Amino acid sequence: MSDPGRLGELLGIDHPIVQGPFGGGLSSVALAAAVSEGGGLGSYGAHLLTPDEITALVTEFKAATSRPFAVNLWVPLEGERSAVPDKDEITAHIERLRPYYQELGATPPAYEVVQTLPEFDDQIDALLAAAPPVISFVMGIPSRRVIDEARRRGIALIGTATTVDEAVALDDAGLDAIVASGSDAGGHRGAFLAPVHESLVGTFSLVPQVADAVTTPVIGAGGIADGRGIRAALALGADAVQIGTAFLATRESGASDAHKRQLGTPAARTTVLTRLFSGRTARGIPNRFVREMAAHEDAVPPYPVQNALMRPIRQSAAAQGRLEYVNLWAGQAAAMADSNLGARELLAELVAQLG
C-alpha cells in the first residue's frame, strides 16, 4: 500500500491519488466508485446537473461505494451569467456556425435556452443536503456560508488553484485541501483571480510554490499519468496527485469510445487551449473544427452562451462518430494513456509503480 499522506489522513483514503472530475457527461458513477473502492478518491463533475439530479447522484454514489468520493461544482465567475448577448448578436454567432449545423443536420438552440444553466446556489444547497464525503470546486472560492455549512455536516472541501495567489486565497478561506492545477491539465482552465493567459503555470513550477505558500494538503494536477509523475509531484511538495486524462481513457469513463481511442496515440501528443467549444478556455486535442475556427477564438461569446450554441454540434457529431467536430479534452500527457484498462486496474498499476 502506498503512503496516503496528509490527504489520506484528512479523507480516509488509502492512496494519494485523486481521479479528476469530468463535466459534460464524461464522468460516471462507475468510474468514480471504482477508484474509491480501490482506495483512491473518485470524483464526478456535476456542474451541469440540476439540484434534483445532484440529489439522485449522491444517493447512487452512496449505494455504489462506502468509501469517500467527491462531487465537483464550478463556482460562477463574476458577471458571467449576466453577459448574455442580445438576439441580433446571437444570430450572428449562429451564422458563424451555420455550415456545421447544416453538415451535421443539427438545429441551433432557441434564444430562450442559450443562457439556461442550473443556479449554483440551488446546486450547492442540494449537494450540502445530500452530504457527500467531499465537495470539490473549480473556478473560484465558495462562500463563507457554504464553507460553514460543510463544516457543520462533516463534508471536506477541496478547492482548485491555477496560480499561487489563488492557492493562498483558498487557504485563507479555510478549504481543507487545494488542487494545484498546472497548465498541462486537460479540460477547462479554472483561473479566477487573473485572466487565463496570465495564469498558465506548468504543474512542476506550480506545485512547489503552492506547497511553500499554504498550510493545507496540496494535490498536484496536470500532465501526471504514471508513477514517475506521481513521485515527481510528491518530491516537489505535493501531498497527493490528481489524475484526469489517464482515467478518462478507462473503460468506465463517460467519454465516447472514439474519444478514448484518440488518447494514448501519437495524435494525443499535441494539445491546444481553445475557447471554441464552450466559451471558456480548455485544453484538448486539436481537430478540424479547432483549426478551421482558430481565427474566431476571440470572437466567440463567453460561457455559457458558446457552450449552448455548440451543444447541438457536439452531440450530433458524437452520435455520428465525427471526431473532427467533438471536444477531445486531454492533458499534455494524453499520449501516455491506455484505453484498454479499467479504472481499478489503472489505479492498481499506479500504486504498484509508486513501489
Short mmCIF file of C-alpha atoms in Angstrom, two decimals:
data_model
loop_
_atom_site.label_atom_id
_atom_site.label_comp_id
_atom_site.label_asym_id
_atom_site.label_seq_id
_atom_site.Cartn_x
_atom_site.Cartn_y
_atom_site.Cartn_z
CA MET A 1 0.00 0.00 0.00
CA SER A 2 1.31 3.46 -0.87
CA ASP A 3 1.55 6.10 1.84
CA PRO A 4 -1.74 8.06 1.75
CA GLY A 5 -0.04 11.07 3.35
CA ARG A 6 -1.88 14.10 4.75
CA LEU A 7 -4.71 13.83 2.23
CA GLY A 8 -5.25 10.23 3.24
CA GLU A 9 -5.44 11.25 6.87
CA LEU A 10 -7.92 14.00 6.01
CA LEU A 11 -10.22 11.96 3.78
CA GLY A 12 -9.66 8.37 4.85
CA ILE A 13 -8.29 7.15 1.51
CA ASP A 14 -5.55 4.53 1.12
CA HIS A 15 -3.54 6.06 -1.73
CA PRO A 16 -2.54 9.66 -2.54
CA ILE A 17 -4.42 9.57 -5.85
CA VAL A 18 -7.50 11.58 -6.82
CA GLN A 19 -9.39 10.89 -10.04
CA GLY A 20 -10.03 14.19 -11.80
CA PRO A 21 -13.69 15.20 -12.16
CA PHE A 22 -15.05 15.50 -15.69
CA GLY A 23 -18.09 17.55 -16.65
CA GLY A 24 -20.34 17.40 -19.67
CA GLY A 25 -21.21 13.73 -19.32
CA LEU A 26 -17.62 12.47 -19.22
CA SER A 27 -17.86 11.42 -15.57
CA SER A 28 -19.62 8.27 -14.46
CA VAL A 29 -20.55 6.79 -11.10
CA ALA A 30 -18.98 3.51 -12.22
CA LEU A 31 -15.62 5.24 -12.79
CA ALA A 32 -15.56 7.23 -9.58
CA ALA A 33 -16.83 4.33 -7.46
CA ALA A 34 -14.18 2.01 -8.90
CA VAL A 35 -11.43 4.46 -7.94
CA SER A 36 -12.89 4.96 -4.47
CA GLU A 37 -13.28 1.22 -3.93
CA GLY A 38 -9.63 0.82 -4.95
CA GLY A 39 -8.52 3.22 -2.23
CA GLY A 40 -8.23 6.47 -4.19
CA LEU A 41 -10.68 9.36 -4.30
CA GLY A 42 -13.18 9.05 -7.14
CA SER A 43 -14.75 12.28 -8.39
CA TYR A 44 -17.74 13.33 -10.50
CA GLY A 45 -18.19 16.63 -12.36
CA ALA A 46 -21.75 17.80 -11.63
CA HIS A 47 -21.72 21.43 -12.81
CA LEU A 48 -24.45 20.86 -15.43
CA LEU A 49 -26.77 18.86 -13.17
CA THR A 50 -29.98 20.20 -11.67
CA PRO A 51 -30.46 20.10 -7.89
CA ASP A 52 -32.71 17.05 -8.18
CA GLU A 53 -30.12 15.31 -10.35
CA ILE A 54 -27.42 16.11 -7.79
CA THR A 55 -29.53 14.60 -5.01
CA ALA A 56 -30.05 11.45 -7.06
CA LEU A 57 -26.35 11.32 -7.96
CA VAL A 58 -25.19 11.30 -4.34
CA THR A 59 -27.78 8.65 -3.48
CA GLU A 60 -26.47 6.49 -6.32
CA PHE A 61 -22.88 7.01 -5.14
CA LYS A 62 -23.69 6.01 -1.59
CA ALA A 63 -25.23 2.80 -2.89
CA ALA A 64 -22.21 2.11 -5.11
CA THR A 65 -19.42 2.62 -2.57
CA SER A 66 -18.94 3.01 1.16
CA ARG A 67 -15.60 4.76 0.56
CA PRO A 68 -15.02 8.52 0.25
CA PHE A 69 -15.90 10.18 -3.06
CA ALA A 70 -16.10 13.76 -4.32
CA VAL A 71 -18.68 15.73 -6.28
CA ASN A 72 -17.37 18.75 -8.17
CA LEU A 73 -19.07 22.07 -8.98
CA TRP A 74 -18.00 25.18 -10.88
CA VAL A 75 -18.13 28.42 -8.90
CA PRO A 76 -19.68 31.05 -11.22
CA LEU A 77 -17.28 33.73 -12.39
CA GLU A 78 -18.38 37.29 -11.61
CA GLY A 79 -20.64 38.71 -14.32
CA GLU A 80 -20.52 35.57 -16.43
CA ARG A 81 -24.20 34.72 -16.29
CA SER A 82 -25.32 38.28 -16.97
CA ALA A 83 -23.11 38.67 -20.06
CA VAL A 84 -25.70 37.30 -22.48
CA PRO A 85 -25.66 38.87 -25.97
CA ASP A 86 -28.93 40.19 -27.43
CA LYS A 87 -30.81 38.32 -30.14
CA ASP A 88 -29.04 40.06 -33.01
CA GLU A 89 -25.64 39.11 -31.59
CA ILE A 90 -26.76 35.53 -31.00
CA THR A 91 -27.97 35.37 -34.59
CA ALA A 92 -24.54 36.48 -35.82
CA HIS A 93 -22.84 33.83 -33.71
CA ILE A 94 -25.23 31.18 -35.05
CA GLU A 95 -24.47 32.25 -38.62
CA ARG A 96 -20.77 31.72 -37.99
CA LEU A 97 -21.58 28.12 -37.05
CA ARG A 98 -24.28 27.61 -39.72
CA PRO A 99 -22.14 25.41 -42.02
CA TYR A 100 -21.51 22.98 -39.15
CA TYR A 101 -25.19 22.80 -38.14
CA GLN A 102 -26.06 22.05 -41.78
CA GLU A 103 -23.34 19.47 -42.30
CA LEU A 104 -24.34 17.56 -39.18
CA GLY A 105 -28.10 18.00 -39.52
CA ALA A 106 -28.20 19.85 -36.19
CA THR A 107 -30.63 22.59 -35.13
CA PRO A 108 -29.36 25.78 -33.47
CA PRO A 109 -30.76 26.38 -29.98
CA ALA A 110 -33.55 28.87 -29.36
CA TYR A 111 -32.53 32.19 -27.84
CA GLU A 112 -34.50 31.40 -24.69
CA VAL A 113 -32.32 28.42 -23.80
CA VAL A 114 -28.93 29.90 -24.70
CA GLN A 115 -28.25 31.21 -21.20
CA THR A 116 -30.06 28.46 -19.31
CA LEU A 117 -27.96 26.90 -16.55
CA PRO A 118 -28.79 25.47 -13.14
CA GLU A 119 -28.38 28.10 -10.41
CA PHE A 120 -25.19 27.48 -8.45
CA ASP A 121 -26.82 28.36 -5.11
CA ASP A 122 -29.53 25.77 -5.73
CA GLN A 123 -26.93 23.20 -6.80
CA ILE A 124 -24.74 23.70 -3.75
CA ASP A 125 -27.70 23.66 -1.37
CA ALA A 126 -28.80 20.32 -2.81
CA LEU A 127 -25.26 18.98 -2.59
CA LEU A 128 -24.81 20.09 1.01
CA ALA A 129 -28.13 18.49 1.93
CA ALA A 130 -27.10 15.22 0.23
CA ALA A 131 -23.81 15.35 2.17
CA PRO A 132 -21.21 13.54 0.05
CA PRO A 133 -17.94 12.93 1.89
CA VAL A 134 -16.12 15.52 -0.25
CA ILE A 135 -17.14 18.51 -2.38
CA SER A 136 -14.56 19.97 -4.75
CA PHE A 137 -14.67 23.26 -6.62
CA VAL A 138 -13.10 24.85 -9.66
CA MET A 139 -13.27 28.41 -10.97
CA GLY A 140 -13.42 30.12 -7.58
CA ILE A 141 -14.00 30.11 -3.83
CA PRO A 142 -17.30 29.04 -2.26
CA SER A 143 -18.98 31.50 0.06
CA ARG A 144 -18.49 31.60 3.81
CA ARG A 145 -21.99 30.22 4.22
CA VAL A 146 -21.12 27.17 2.12
CA ILE A 147 -17.86 26.56 3.96
CA ASP A 148 -19.52 26.84 7.38
CA GLU A 149 -22.38 24.54 6.41
CA ALA A 150 -19.97 21.95 5.04
CA ARG A 151 -18.06 22.05 8.33
CA ARG A 152 -21.30 21.53 10.25
CA ARG A 153 -22.16 18.50 8.12
CA GLY A 154 -18.66 16.98 8.21
CA ILE A 155 -18.04 17.45 4.49
CA ALA A 156 -14.43 18.02 3.37
CA LEU A 157 -13.89 20.80 0.83
CA ILE A 158 -11.26 20.86 -1.94
CA GLY A 159 -10.54 23.99 -3.98
CA THR A 160 -8.61 24.33 -7.22
CA ALA A 161 -5.86 26.88 -7.91
CA THR A 162 -4.06 27.66 -11.15
CA THR A 163 -1.70 30.18 -9.51
CA VAL A 164 -0.03 30.65 -6.14
CA ASP A 165 -2.25 33.67 -5.43
CA GLU A 166 -5.36 31.56 -5.97
CA ALA A 167 -3.98 28.87 -3.68
CA VAL A 168 -3.33 31.40 -0.92
CA ALA A 169 -6.87 32.77 -1.31
CA LEU A 170 -8.32 29.25 -0.99
CA ASP A 171 -6.14 28.54 2.03
CA ASP A 172 -7.19 31.80 3.69
CA ALA A 173 -10.85 30.94 3.05
CA GLY A 174 -10.42 27.73 5.04
CA LEU A 175 -10.75 24.97 2.45
CA ASP A 176 -9.40 21.60 3.55
CA ALA A 177 -7.15 20.81 0.55
CA ILE A 178 -6.04 22.55 -2.63
CA VAL A 179 -5.52 21.16 -6.13
CA ALA A 180 -2.54 22.92 -7.75
CA SER A 181 -3.71 22.60 -11.35
CA GLY A 182 -0.89 23.23 -13.80
CA SER A 183 -1.41 24.44 -17.34
CA ASP A 184 -0.56 20.90 -18.51
CA ALA A 185 -4.00 19.71 -17.38
CA GLY A 186 -6.74 18.77 -19.81
CA GLY A 187 -10.21 20.27 -19.92
CA HIS A 188 -11.27 23.68 -18.68
CA ARG A 189 -8.85 26.04 -17.03
CA GLY A 190 -10.03 27.22 -13.62
CA ALA A 191 -8.37 30.64 -13.34
CA PHE A 192 -10.42 33.06 -11.24
CA LEU A 193 -8.14 35.84 -9.95
CA ALA A 194 -6.43 36.78 -13.22
CA PRO A 195 -7.10 36.14 -16.90
CA VAL A 196 -6.31 32.65 -18.13
CA HIS A 197 -3.38 33.86 -20.26
CA GLU A 198 -1.75 35.22 -17.07
CA SER A 199 -2.43 32.01 -15.16
CA LEU A 200 -0.72 29.36 -17.26
CA VAL A 201 1.82 27.97 -14.81
CA GLY A 202 3.19 24.49 -15.54
CA THR A 203 2.47 21.79 -12.97
CA PHE A 204 6.03 21.27 -11.82
CA SER A 205 6.57 25.01 -11.42
CA LEU A 206 3.28 25.49 -9.62
CA VAL A 207 3.35 22.60 -7.14
CA PRO A 208 6.44 23.56 -5.09
CA GLN A 209 5.41 27.22 -4.93
CA VAL A 210 1.93 26.33 -3.72
CA ALA A 211 3.34 23.82 -1.22
CA ASP A 212 5.54 26.59 0.21
CA ALA A 213 2.68 29.11 0.36
CA VAL A 214 -0.19 27.21 2.01
CA THR A 215 -0.78 25.13 5.12
CA THR A 216 -3.36 22.69 3.72
CA PRO A 217 -2.61 19.46 1.82
CA VAL A 218 -1.67 20.12 -1.82
CA ILE A 219 -2.83 17.91 -4.70
CA GLY A 220 -0.66 18.25 -7.80
CA ALA A 221 -2.53 18.05 -11.11
CA GLY A 222 -1.75 18.35 -14.80
CA GLY A 223 0.31 16.09 -17.05
CA ILE A 224 0.60 13.32 -14.46
CA ALA A 225 -0.11 9.91 -15.95
CA ASP A 226 2.13 7.33 -14.27
CA GLY A 227 4.22 6.57 -11.21
CA ARG A 228 7.08 8.78 -12.38
CA GLY A 229 4.82 11.81 -12.45
CA ILE A 230 3.35 10.96 -9.08
CA ARG A 231 6.77 10.60 -7.50
CA ALA A 232 7.91 13.87 -9.05
CA ALA A 233 4.89 15.75 -7.70
CA LEU A 234 5.36 14.27 -4.24
CA ALA A 235 9.07 15.14 -4.30
CA LEU A 236 8.14 18.75 -5.09
CA GLY A 237 5.92 19.03 -2.05
CA ALA A 238 2.52 17.71 -3.12
CA ASP A 239 0.69 15.52 -0.62
CA ALA A 240 -1.19 13.72 -3.40
CA VAL A 241 -1.91 13.94 -7.11
CA GLN A 242 -5.00 14.33 -9.25
CA ILE A 243 -5.02 12.35 -12.50
CA GLY A 244 -7.57 13.16 -15.16
CA THR A 245 -6.85 12.10 -18.72
CA ALA A 246 -5.49 8.66 -17.83
CA PHE A 247 -8.77 7.89 -16.04
CA LEU A 248 -10.77 9.47 -18.87
CA ALA A 249 -9.35 6.75 -21.12
CA THR A 250 -10.55 3.89 -18.91
CA ARG A 251 -13.48 1.66 -19.75
CA GLU A 252 -15.78 3.15 -17.11
CA SER A 253 -15.48 6.80 -18.11
CA GLY A 254 -18.30 8.57 -19.90
CA ALA A 255 -16.11 9.59 -22.84
CA SER A 256 -17.08 8.15 -26.21
CA ASP A 257 -15.15 5.15 -27.50
CA ALA A 258 -13.88 7.31 -30.36
CA HIS A 259 -12.56 9.91 -27.90
CA LYS A 260 -10.87 7.20 -25.83
CA ARG A 261 -9.23 5.76 -28.93
CA GLN A 262 -7.53 9.11 -29.56
CA LEU A 263 -5.92 9.01 -26.13
CA GLY A 264 -2.71 7.03 -25.91
CA THR A 265 -1.92 7.64 -29.60
CA PRO A 266 0.55 9.95 -31.39
CA ALA A 267 -2.41 12.25 -32.16
CA ALA A 268 -2.64 13.00 -28.43
CA ARG A 269 0.92 14.32 -28.27
CA THR A 270 -0.38 17.71 -29.40
CA THR A 271 -2.94 19.63 -27.37
CA VAL A 272 -4.13 23.23 -27.58
CA LEU A 273 -6.02 25.72 -25.46
CA THR A 274 -9.29 26.79 -27.05
CA ARG A 275 -12.48 28.71 -26.24
CA LEU A 276 -14.29 27.44 -29.31
CA PHE A 277 -16.32 24.64 -27.73
CA SER A 278 -17.66 26.32 -24.60
CA GLY A 279 -16.57 29.95 -24.41
CA ARG A 280 -14.16 29.09 -21.60
CA THR A 281 -10.55 28.18 -22.21
CA ALA A 282 -9.92 24.43 -22.19
CA ARG A 283 -7.16 22.07 -23.29
CA GLY A 284 -7.83 19.36 -25.85
CA ILE A 285 -6.56 17.56 -28.92
CA PRO A 286 -6.88 19.83 -31.98
CA ASN A 287 -9.17 18.67 -34.76
CA ARG A 288 -10.70 20.05 -37.94
CA PHE A 289 -13.15 22.34 -36.10
CA VAL A 290 -10.42 23.86 -33.91
CA ARG A 291 -8.20 24.52 -36.90
CA GLU A 292 -10.93 25.89 -39.16
CA MET A 293 -12.28 28.22 -36.46
CA ALA A 294 -8.95 29.30 -34.98
CA ALA A 295 -9.31 32.85 -36.32
CA HIS A 296 -12.50 33.26 -34.27
CA GLU A 297 -11.08 32.36 -30.85
CA ASP A 298 -11.55 35.90 -29.54
CA ALA A 299 -14.87 36.46 -31.30
CA VAL A 300 -16.95 33.65 -29.85
CA PRO A 301 -19.27 34.60 -26.96
CA PRO A 302 -18.43 33.66 -23.37
CA TYR A 303 -19.67 30.66 -21.41
CA PRO A 304 -22.47 29.61 -21.14
CA VAL A 305 -23.59 31.09 -24.49
CA GLN A 306 -20.96 29.46 -26.71
CA ASN A 307 -21.45 26.21 -24.83
CA ALA A 308 -25.17 26.26 -25.65
CA LEU A 309 -24.55 27.16 -29.30
CA MET A 310 -22.07 24.30 -29.66
CA ARG A 311 -24.09 21.66 -27.81
CA PRO A 312 -26.13 20.55 -30.87
CA ILE A 313 -22.94 20.36 -32.94
CA ARG A 314 -21.08 18.36 -30.31
CA GLN A 315 -23.97 15.99 -29.70
CA SER A 316 -24.71 15.38 -33.38
CA ALA A 317 -21.03 14.88 -34.18
CA ALA A 318 -20.62 12.44 -31.29
CA ALA A 319 -23.66 10.45 -32.39
CA GLN A 320 -22.24 10.24 -35.91
CA GLY A 321 -18.72 9.40 -34.77
CA ARG A 322 -17.42 12.64 -36.31
CA LEU A 323 -14.39 13.36 -34.13
CA GLU A 324 -13.49 16.38 -36.24
CA TYR A 325 -16.29 18.34 -34.51
CA VAL A 326 -16.10 16.97 -30.95
CA ASN A 327 -14.27 18.49 -27.97
CA LEU A 328 -11.47 15.99 -27.33
CA TRP A 329 -10.40 17.18 -23.88
CA ALA A 330 -6.96 15.89 -22.95
CA GLY A 331 -3.93 16.93 -20.92
CA GLN A 332 -0.35 17.14 -22.10
CA ALA A 333 0.43 13.56 -21.05
CA ALA A 334 -2.56 12.16 -23.00
CA ALA A 335 -0.36 10.10 -25.30
CA MET A 336 0.62 8.02 -22.24
CA ALA A 337 -2.96 6.93 -21.54
CA ASP A 338 -4.17 3.34 -22.05
CA SER A 339 -7.77 2.86 -23.19
CA ASN A 340 -7.57 -0.90 -22.59
CA LEU A 341 -7.63 -0.60 -18.81
CA GLY A 342 -10.43 -0.45 -16.31
CA ALA A 343 -10.27 2.28 -13.66
CA ARG A 344 -9.35 -0.05 -10.83
CA GLU A 345 -6.68 -1.71 -12.98
CA LEU A 346 -5.17 1.70 -13.73
CA LEU A 347 -5.21 2.65 -10.06
CA ALA A 348 -3.52 -0.60 -9.11
CA GLU A 349 -0.83 -0.03 -11.77
CA LEU A 350 -0.19 3.49 -10.46
CA VAL A 351 0.12 2.24 -6.90
CA ALA A 352 2.46 -0.54 -7.98
CA GLN A 353 4.65 1.96 -9.86
CA LEU A 354 4.94 4.01 -6.68
CA GLY A 355 6.61 1.00 -5.07
#
